[in-house]
CSV table of C-alpha atoms in Angstrom, one decimal:
chain,number,residue,atom,x,y,z
A,1,MET,CA,7.1,-45.2,182.1
A,2,SER,CA,4.0,-43.0,182.0
A,3,VAL,CA,4.5,-39.2,181.8
A,4,ALA,CA,1.8,-36.6,181.2
A,5,LEU,CA,2.9,-34.7,178.1
A,6,THR,CA,0.9,-31.7,177.0
A,7,LEU,CA,0.9,-31.0,173.3
A,8,THR,CA,-2.4,-29.2,173.1
A,9,GLU,CA,-3.2,-25.9,174.7
A,10,PRO,CA,-5.3,-25.8,177.8
A,11,ARG,CA,-8.5,-23.8,177.5
A,12,PRO,CA,-7.7,-20.1,178.0
A,13,ARG,CA,-9.2,-18.4,181.0
A,14,LYS,CA,-10.4,-15.4,179.0
A,15,ALA,CA,-9.8,-13.7,175.6
A,16,ALA,CA,-6.5,-12.1,175.1
A,17,PRO,CA,-6.5,-8.3,174.6
A,18,ARG,CA,-6.2,-7.1,171.0
A,19,HIS,CA,-2.7,-5.7,170.3
A,20,LEU,CA,-1.1,-4.2,167.2
A,21,ALA,CA,1.5,-7.0,167.2
A,22,ASP,CA,-1.3,-9.4,166.5
A,23,LEU,CA,-2.5,-7.4,163.5
A,24,ASP,CA,-1.0,-6.5,160.1
A,25,LEU,CA,-1.0,-3.0,158.8
A,26,ALA,CA,-4.5,-3.2,157.3
A,27,GLY,CA,-5.8,-4.6,160.6
A,28,CYS,CA,-4.3,-1.7,162.5
A,29,GLN,CA,-5.8,0.7,160.0
A,30,SER,CA,-9.2,-0.9,160.4
A,31,VAL,CA,-9.2,-0.6,164.2
A,32,LEU,CA,-8.1,3.1,164.0
A,33,SER,CA,-11.0,3.8,161.6
A,34,GLU,CA,-13.4,2.2,164.1
A,35,ILE,CA,-12.3,4.8,166.7
A,36,GLY,CA,-12.3,7.7,164.3
A,37,GLN,CA,-8.6,8.0,163.7
A,38,PRO,CA,-6.9,8.4,160.3
A,39,ALA,CA,-5.3,5.3,158.8
A,40,PHE,CA,-1.9,6.9,158.5
A,41,ARG,CA,-1.5,6.7,162.3
A,42,ALA,CA,-1.1,2.9,161.9
A,43,LYS,CA,2.4,3.4,160.5
A,44,GLN,CA,3.2,5.9,163.2
A,45,LEU,CA,2.2,3.4,165.9
A,46,ARG,CA,4.2,0.6,164.3
A,47,GLN,CA,7.3,2.8,163.9
A,48,GLN,CA,7.1,3.7,167.5
A,49,TYR,CA,6.5,0.2,168.8
A,50,PHE,CA,8.7,-1.9,166.5
A,51,GLY,CA,11.4,0.7,165.7
A,52,ARG,CA,11.7,2.8,169.0
A,53,HIS,CA,10.4,0.1,171.4
A,54,VAL,CA,7.8,2.4,172.9
A,55,GLY,CA,4.8,0.4,174.1
A,56,ASP,CA,2.8,3.2,175.8
A,57,ALA,CA,0.7,5.4,173.6
A,58,SER,CA,0.8,8.2,176.2
A,59,LEU,CA,4.5,8.5,175.5
A,60,MET,CA,4.1,8.8,171.7
A,61,THR,CA,4.4,12.6,171.2
A,62,ASP,CA,3.7,12.3,167.5
A,63,LEU,CA,0.1,11.4,168.3
A,64,PRO,CA,-2.5,14.1,169.3
A,65,ALA,CA,-2.6,14.3,173.1
A,66,ALA,CA,-6.4,14.0,173.0
A,67,ALA,CA,-6.3,10.7,171.0
A,68,ARG,CA,-3.5,8.9,172.9
A,69,GLU,CA,-5.7,7.2,175.5
A,70,ALA,CA,-8.2,5.9,172.9
A,71,ILE,CA,-5.5,4.6,170.6
A,72,GLY,CA,-3.7,3.0,173.5
A,73,GLU,CA,-6.8,1.2,174.7
A,74,ALA,CA,-7.6,0.0,171.1
A,75,LEU,CA,-4.1,-1.2,170.0
A,76,LEU,CA,-1.6,-1.0,172.8
A,77,PRO,CA,-2.9,-2.6,175.9
A,78,ARG,CA,-0.3,-3.5,178.5
A,79,LEU,CA,0.6,-7.1,177.9
A,80,LEU,CA,3.4,-7.6,180.4
A,81,ASP,CA,3.2,-6.3,184.0
A,82,PRO,CA,6.6,-6.6,185.7
A,83,VAL,CA,6.2,-8.6,188.9
A,84,ARG,CA,9.8,-8.9,189.7
A,85,VAL,CA,13.0,-7.8,188.0
A,86,ASP,CA,16.4,-8.7,189.3
A,87,SER,CA,20.0,-8.4,188.1
A,88,CYS,CA,23.4,-9.9,188.7
A,89,ASP,CA,26.8,-10.1,187.0
A,90,GLU,CA,27.4,-6.4,187.7
A,91,GLY,CA,24.1,-5.6,186.0
A,92,ARG,CA,25.0,-7.5,182.8
A,93,THR,CA,22.3,-10.1,183.4
A,94,VAL,CA,18.7,-9.0,183.9
A,95,LYS,CA,15.8,-11.4,184.5
A,96,ALA,CA,12.2,-10.4,184.7
A,97,VAL,CA,9.0,-12.2,185.7
A,98,TRP,CA,6.0,-10.8,183.9
A,99,ARG,CA,2.3,-11.3,184.8
A,100,LEU,CA,0.0,-11.7,181.7
A,101,TYR,CA,-3.5,-10.5,181.3
A,102,ASP,CA,-5.0,-13.6,182.9
A,103,GLY,CA,-2.5,-13.9,185.8
A,104,ALA,CA,-0.1,-16.4,184.1
A,105,LEU,CA,3.6,-15.8,184.8
A,106,VAL,CA,6.4,-15.9,182.3
A,107,GLU,CA,10.1,-15.1,182.4
A,108,SER,CA,12.5,-13.4,180.1
A,109,VAL,CA,16.2,-12.7,180.4
A,110,ILE,CA,18.7,-10.1,179.0
A,111,MET,CA,22.4,-11.1,178.9
A,112,ALA,CA,25.0,-8.5,177.8
A,113,TYR,CA,28.3,-9.7,176.4
A,114,PRO,CA,31.1,-7.7,174.9
A,115,ASP,CA,30.0,-8.4,171.3
A,116,ARG,CA,26.2,-8.7,171.6
A,117,VAL,CA,23.1,-8.3,173.8
A,118,THR,CA,20.9,-11.4,173.9
A,119,ALA,CA,17.3,-11.8,175.1
A,120,CYS,CA,16.0,-15.2,176.1
A,121,VAL,CA,12.3,-15.2,175.7
A,122,SER,CA,9.4,-17.5,176.6
A,123,SER,CA,6.9,-19.0,174.1
A,124,GLN,CA,4.5,-20.6,176.6
A,125,ALA,CA,3.4,-20.0,180.2
A,126,GLY,CA,4.8,-23.1,181.7
A,127,CYS,CA,5.7,-26.2,179.6
A,128,GLY,CA,4.0,-29.5,178.8
A,129,MET,CA,7.2,-31.5,177.9
A,130,ALA,CA,7.6,-32.7,181.5
A,131,CYS,CA,11.4,-33.0,181.5
A,132,PRO,CA,12.1,-34.0,185.2
A,133,PHE,CA,15.3,-31.8,185.7
A,134,CYS,CA,13.6,-28.6,184.5
A,135,ALA,CA,11.8,-26.3,186.9
A,136,THR,CA,9.4,-25.2,184.1
A,137,GLY,CA,8.6,-28.7,183.1
A,138,GLN,CA,7.8,-29.7,186.7
A,139,GLY,CA,5.2,-27.0,186.8
A,140,GLY,CA,3.3,-28.1,183.7
A,141,LEU,CA,1.7,-26.0,180.9
A,142,THR,CA,-0.6,-23.1,181.6
A,143,ARG,CA,-1.2,-21.9,178.1
A,144,ASN,CA,0.5,-20.8,174.8
A,145,LEU,CA,1.5,-17.2,174.5
A,146,THR,CA,-0.1,-15.0,171.9
A,147,THR,CA,2.1,-13.6,169.1
A,148,ALA,CA,2.0,-10.2,170.7
A,149,GLU,CA,3.0,-11.6,174.1
A,150,ILE,CA,6.1,-13.2,172.5
A,151,VAL,CA,7.0,-10.1,170.5
A,152,ASP,CA,6.4,-7.8,173.5
A,153,GLN,CA,9.0,-9.6,175.5
A,154,VAL,CA,11.5,-8.7,172.7
A,155,VAL,CA,10.4,-5.1,172.6
A,156,ALA,CA,10.6,-4.9,176.4
A,157,ALA,CA,14.1,-6.5,176.4
A,158,ALA,CA,15.3,-3.9,173.8
A,159,ARG,CA,13.9,-1.1,175.9
A,160,LEU,CA,15.4,-2.5,179.2
A,161,ALA,CA,18.8,-3.0,177.5
A,162,ALA,CA,18.8,0.6,176.3
A,163,GLU,CA,17.6,2.0,179.6
A,164,ARG,CA,20.3,0.1,181.6
A,165,GLY,CA,23.1,1.0,179.2
A,166,LEU,CA,23.7,-2.6,178.1
A,167,GLY,CA,23.7,-1.8,174.4
A,168,ARG,CA,21.5,-2.5,171.5
A,169,LEU,CA,19.6,-5.8,171.5
A,170,SER,CA,21.0,-8.0,168.8
A,171,ASN,CA,20.2,-11.7,169.5
A,172,ILE,CA,17.1,-13.7,170.5
A,173,VAL,CA,17.1,-17.2,171.9
A,174,PHE,CA,13.8,-19.0,172.4
A,175,MET,CA,15.1,-20.9,175.4
A,176,GLY,CA,12.8,-19.4,178.1
A,177,MET,CA,9.7,-21.1,179.4
A,178,GLY,CA,7.9,-23.5,177.1
A,179,GLU,CA,8.5,-25.6,174.0
A,180,PRO,CA,8.5,-23.1,171.1
A,181,LEU,CA,7.5,-25.6,168.4
A,182,ALA,CA,4.5,-26.6,170.5
A,183,ASN,CA,3.2,-23.1,169.9
A,184,TRP,CA,4.1,-23.2,166.2
A,185,ALA,CA,1.5,-20.8,164.6
A,186,ARG,CA,2.2,-18.0,167.0
A,187,LEU,CA,6.0,-18.6,167.0
A,188,LYS,CA,6.0,-18.4,163.2
A,189,SER,CA,4.2,-15.1,163.3
A,190,ALA,CA,6.5,-13.8,166.0
A,191,LEU,CA,9.6,-14.8,164.0
A,192,HIS,CA,8.4,-12.9,161.0
A,193,LEU,CA,7.7,-9.8,163.1
A,194,ILE,CA,11.0,-10.0,164.9
A,195,THR,CA,12.9,-10.2,161.7
A,196,GLY,CA,10.7,-8.0,159.5
A,197,PRO,CA,12.0,-4.5,158.7
A,198,VAL,CA,10.7,-1.5,160.7
A,199,PRO,CA,7.9,-0.4,160.7
A,200,ASP,CA,6.5,-3.9,159.9
A,201,GLY,CA,8.8,-5.6,162.4
A,202,ILE,CA,11.7,-5.2,164.8
A,203,GLY,CA,14.3,-5.6,162.2
A,204,LEU,CA,16.6,-8.2,163.8
A,205,SER,CA,18.6,-10.6,161.7
A,206,ALA,CA,17.2,-14.1,161.4
A,207,ARG,CA,20.7,-15.4,161.7
A,208,ASN,CA,20.9,-14.0,165.2
A,209,ILE,CA,17.8,-15.9,166.4
A,210,THR,CA,17.9,-19.4,167.9
A,211,VAL,CA,14.8,-21.6,168.3
A,212,SER,CA,15.2,-24.4,170.8
A,213,THR,CA,13.1,-27.6,170.7
A,214,VAL,CA,13.1,-31.0,172.6
A,215,GLY,CA,12.5,-32.6,169.2
A,216,LEU,CA,9.0,-32.1,167.7
A,217,VAL,CA,10.0,-33.7,164.4
A,218,PRO,CA,7.0,-32.7,162.2
A,219,THR,CA,7.4,-29.1,163.3
A,220,ILE,CA,11.1,-29.0,162.8
A,221,LYS,CA,10.3,-29.8,159.2
A,222,LYS,CA,7.8,-26.9,159.1
A,223,LEU,CA,10.4,-24.6,160.4
A,224,SER,CA,12.8,-25.7,157.7
A,225,GLU,CA,10.2,-24.8,155.1
A,226,GLU,CA,9.6,-21.3,156.5
A,227,GLY,CA,12.5,-19.6,154.7
A,228,LEU,CA,14.0,-18.0,157.9
A,229,PRO,CA,17.6,-19.0,158.5
A,230,VAL,CA,17.3,-19.1,162.2
A,231,THR,CA,19.5,-21.5,164.2
A,232,LEU,CA,17.9,-24.7,165.4
A,233,ALA,CA,18.9,-25.9,168.8
A,234,VAL,CA,17.9,-29.4,169.8
A,235,SER,CA,17.7,-30.1,173.5
A,236,LEU,CA,19.1,-33.7,173.3
A,237,HIS,CA,20.5,-34.3,176.8
A,238,ALA,CA,21.2,-38.0,176.1
A,239,PRO,CA,22.5,-39.9,173.0
A,240,ASP,CA,20.7,-43.1,173.7
A,241,ASP,CA,16.9,-43.7,173.7
A,242,GLU,CA,16.8,-45.6,177.0
A,243,LEU,CA,18.0,-42.6,179.0
A,244,ARG,CA,16.4,-39.9,176.8
A,245,ASP,CA,13.0,-41.5,177.3
A,246,GLU,CA,13.5,-40.6,181.0
A,247,LEU,CA,15.1,-37.2,180.6
A,248,VAL,CA,13.0,-35.9,177.6
A,249,PRO,CA,9.7,-37.8,177.7
A,250,ILE,CA,8.8,-36.7,174.1
A,251,ASN,CA,11.5,-39.2,173.1
A,252,THR,CA,8.9,-41.9,173.6
A,253,ARG,CA,7.2,-40.5,170.5
A,254,TRP,CA,10.2,-39.4,168.4
A,255,LYS,CA,13.4,-41.3,169.0
A,256,VAL,CA,17.0,-39.9,168.9
A,257,ALA,CA,17.5,-41.1,165.3
A,258,GLU,CA,14.4,-39.3,164.1
A,259,VAL,CA,15.1,-36.1,165.9
A,260,LEU,CA,18.7,-35.9,164.6
A,261,GLY,CA,17.5,-36.9,161.1
A,262,ALA,CA,15.1,-33.9,161.1
A,263,ALA,CA,18.0,-31.7,162.4
A,264,TRP,CA,20.3,-32.8,159.6
A,265,GLU,CA,17.6,-32.1,157.1
A,266,TYR,CA,17.1,-28.6,158.6
A,267,ALA,CA,20.9,-28.0,158.3
A,268,ARG,CA,20.8,-29.2,154.6
A,269,VAL,CA,17.9,-26.9,153.7
A,270,THR,CA,19.0,-23.8,155.6
A,271,LYS,CA,22.8,-24.2,155.4
A,272,ARG,CA,22.7,-23.3,159.2
A,273,ARG,CA,24.7,-25.2,161.8
A,274,VAL,CA,22.5,-27.1,164.3
A,275,SER,CA,23.2,-26.6,168.0
A,276,ILE,CA,22.9,-29.6,170.2
A,277,GLU,CA,22.0,-28.6,173.8
A,278,TYR,CA,23.2,-31.1,176.4
A,279,ALA,CA,22.7,-30.5,180.2
A,280,MET,CA,25.5,-32.1,182.1
A,281,ILE,CA,23.8,-34.1,185.0
A,282,ARG,CA,26.0,-35.8,187.6
A,283,ASP,CA,26.1,-39.6,187.2
A,284,VAL,CA,23.1,-39.5,184.9
A,285,ASN,CA,24.3,-38.6,181.3
A,286,ASP,CA,27.9,-37.6,181.8
A,287,GLN,CA,29.7,-41.0,181.5
A,288,PRO,CA,32.6,-41.2,179.0
A,289,TRP,CA,30.9,-43.8,176.9
A,290,ARG,CA,27.9,-41.5,176.4
A,291,ALA,CA,30.4,-38.8,175.2
A,292,ASP,CA,31.8,-41.3,172.8
A,293,LEU,CA,28.3,-42.3,171.6
A,294,LEU,CA,27.3,-38.7,171.1
A,295,GLY,CA,30.5,-38.0,169.2
A,296,LYS,CA,29.8,-40.9,166.9
A,297,LEU,CA,26.3,-39.7,166.2
A,298,LEU,CA,27.4,-36.1,165.4
A,299,ALA,CA,30.8,-36.6,163.7
A,300,GLY,CA,30.9,-35.1,160.2
A,301,LYS,CA,27.7,-33.1,160.6
A,302,LEU,CA,27.1,-29.4,160.5
A,303,VAL,CA,26.7,-29.2,164.2
A,304,HIS,CA,28.0,-27.6,167.4
A,305,VAL,CA,27.5,-29.0,170.9
A,306,ASN,CA,26.6,-26.6,173.7
A,307,LEU,CA,27.2,-28.4,177.1
A,308,ILE,CA,25.1,-26.8,179.9
A,309,PRO,CA,26.3,-27.1,183.5
A,310,LEU,CA,23.0,-28.0,185.2
A,311,ASN,CA,21.5,-25.2,187.3
A,312,PRO,CA,19.8,-27.4,190.0
A,313,THR,CA,16.3,-26.5,191.1
A,314,PRO,CA,15.4,-26.5,194.8
A,315,GLY,CA,14.7,-29.9,196.2
A,316,SER,CA,15.7,-31.6,193.0
A,317,ARG,CA,17.7,-34.9,193.0
A,318,TRP,CA,19.5,-33.7,189.9
A,319,ASP,CA,22.9,-32.0,190.2
A,320,ALA,CA,25.6,-30.6,187.9
A,321,SER,CA,28.5,-32.8,186.7
A,322,PRO,CA,31.8,-32.2,188.4
A,323,LYS,CA,34.2,-30.0,186.4
A,324,PRO,CA,36.7,-32.8,185.7
A,325,VAL,CA,33.9,-35.0,184.4
A,326,GLU,CA,32.7,-32.1,182.2
A,327,ALA,CA,36.2,-31.5,180.9
A,328,GLU,CA,36.6,-35.2,179.9
A,329,PHE,CA,33.2,-35.1,178.1
A,330,VAL,CA,34.4,-32.0,176.2
A,331,ARG,CA,37.7,-33.7,175.3
A,332,ARG,CA,36.1,-36.8,174.0
A,333,LEU,CA,33.7,-34.9,171.8
A,334,ARG,CA,36.4,-32.7,170.4
A,335,ALA,CA,38.5,-35.8,169.8
A,336,ALA,CA,35.6,-37.1,167.6
A,337,GLY,CA,35.9,-33.9,165.6
A,338,VAL,CA,32.7,-32.3,167.1
A,339,SER,CA,32.8,-28.6,167.8
A,340,THR,CA,32.0,-28.2,171.5
A,341,THR,CA,31.8,-25.4,174.1
A,342,VAL,CA,30.5,-25.2,177.6
A,343,ARG,CA,27.7,-22.6,178.1
A,344,ASP,CA,28.4,-19.5,180.2
A,345,THR,CA,26.2,-19.8,183.3
A,346,ARG,CA,24.9,-16.8,185.1
A,347,GLY,CA,22.6,-15.8,187.9
A,348,GLN,CA,22.6,-19.0,190.0
A,349,GLU,CA,22.3,-16.9,193.1
A,350,ILE,CA,19.0,-15.4,192.1
A,351,ASP,CA,16.7,-18.3,191.1
A,352,GLY,CA,18.6,-18.6,187.8
A,353,ALA,CA,17.3,-21.8,186.4
A,354,CYS,CA,14.3,-21.6,184.0
A,355,GLY,CA,11.1,-21.4,185.9
A,356,GLN,CA,12.7,-20.9,189.3
A,357,LEU,CA,12.0,-17.2,189.6
A,358,ALA,CA,8.4,-17.5,188.5
A,359,ALA,CA,8.0,-20.4,190.9
A,360,SER,CA,9.4,-18.3,193.8
A,361,VAL,CA,6.9,-15.5,193.0
A,362,ARG,CA,4.0,-18.0,192.9
A,363,GLU,CA,5.0,-19.5,196.2
A,364,ALA,CA,5.4,-16.0,197.8
A,365,GLY,CA,2.0,-14.9,196.5
A,366,THR,CA,3.3,-11.4,196.3
A,367,PRO,CA,4.8,-9.1,193.6
A,368,GLY,CA,8.3,-9.8,195.0
A,369,ARG,CA,10.6,-7.6,196.8
A,370,ALA,CA,10.0,-3.9,196.6
A,371,GLY,CA,13.2,-2.3,195.2
A,372,ALA,CA,14.8,-5.6,194.5
A,373,LYS,CA,18.0,-5.7,192.5
A,374,PRO,CA,17.1,-5.4,188.9
A,375,ALA,CA,17.3,-10.6,187.4
A,376,GLY,CA,19.3,-13.6,186.8
A,377,PRO,CA,19.2,-15.8,183.7
A,378,ASP,CA,17.6,-19.1,183.3
A,379,GLY,CA,20.6,-20.9,182.2
A,380,ALA,CA,19.9,-20.0,178.6
A,381,ALA,CA,22.5,-18.3,176.5
A,382,ASP,CA,23.2,-18.2,172.8
């Protein structure tokens, strides 16, 4: 089988705009000095952006009115232009398509639950992992996101959640567009900013952050060495190499045993339970014997299985497993002593699968429906 995987970033179309989230405090102070502003304004800006989730300098009333435009141009360019924002589940799920500075499209999702508000964010525009059942994977990789583009999704999600009365943003899952560990340097910086205390970061708990990967083994090891107790989620989707080679093409490089070995080492180092993500695909990976094999591989480990009812993409040959088949899969895993739940799915009526909403915007060639209902999820949840 020959599949085009993309592990290196395509050449960018043009340079990304400078943003304070790409700079440390000293870097912000240096830029302010260049435009004739005192250094102390750097902390003001970072307090507003990271702490109050204000991304527009014109709204920062603690800045001199005459200086706001220059400061905004220097340190707070608009990174995410909303192209389409939809909602469902009585407003508890909000999905947005953002257009980046170079025209690339990315998605992020807010999901409100009784005990938490979760944002699902993207790490890349598109994805180079080529998983055949994923809408994003079918579209290929456009480019990596910058640190600021990743962080700005979190800031925008916190702002949207507050504006829509959903509550305070508490959880982040890197399960949007892209393979997070393929954009390691910027992901690492973003994680430190998301978890850093205000005004040097957003101040979210690392224990409430999940980083998903299809199994980039060397980078899982780097994540384990970073000292951030985030949850590692491995998108496994098959317990055997023969099928996983087809469903997750990176498996031709790092086999199931290697991926799980890196995951168990991550659990040992961080003392954090690993999440195994498993999309339930009708007549493909949902056989009872595969449930038994998966249970055998995971039994006795610090692990939880998150079964995902597949959200089919338009025109795809892949479909979700029937509910009785799903229930039997769950029963067999639990019988093996493996903690297992079925993911709550939302937003299937509004291009809910990852990459679908962005794809529909690209195909329409327009900014979407004027006055559309505020966005469905991409099947990602914590």
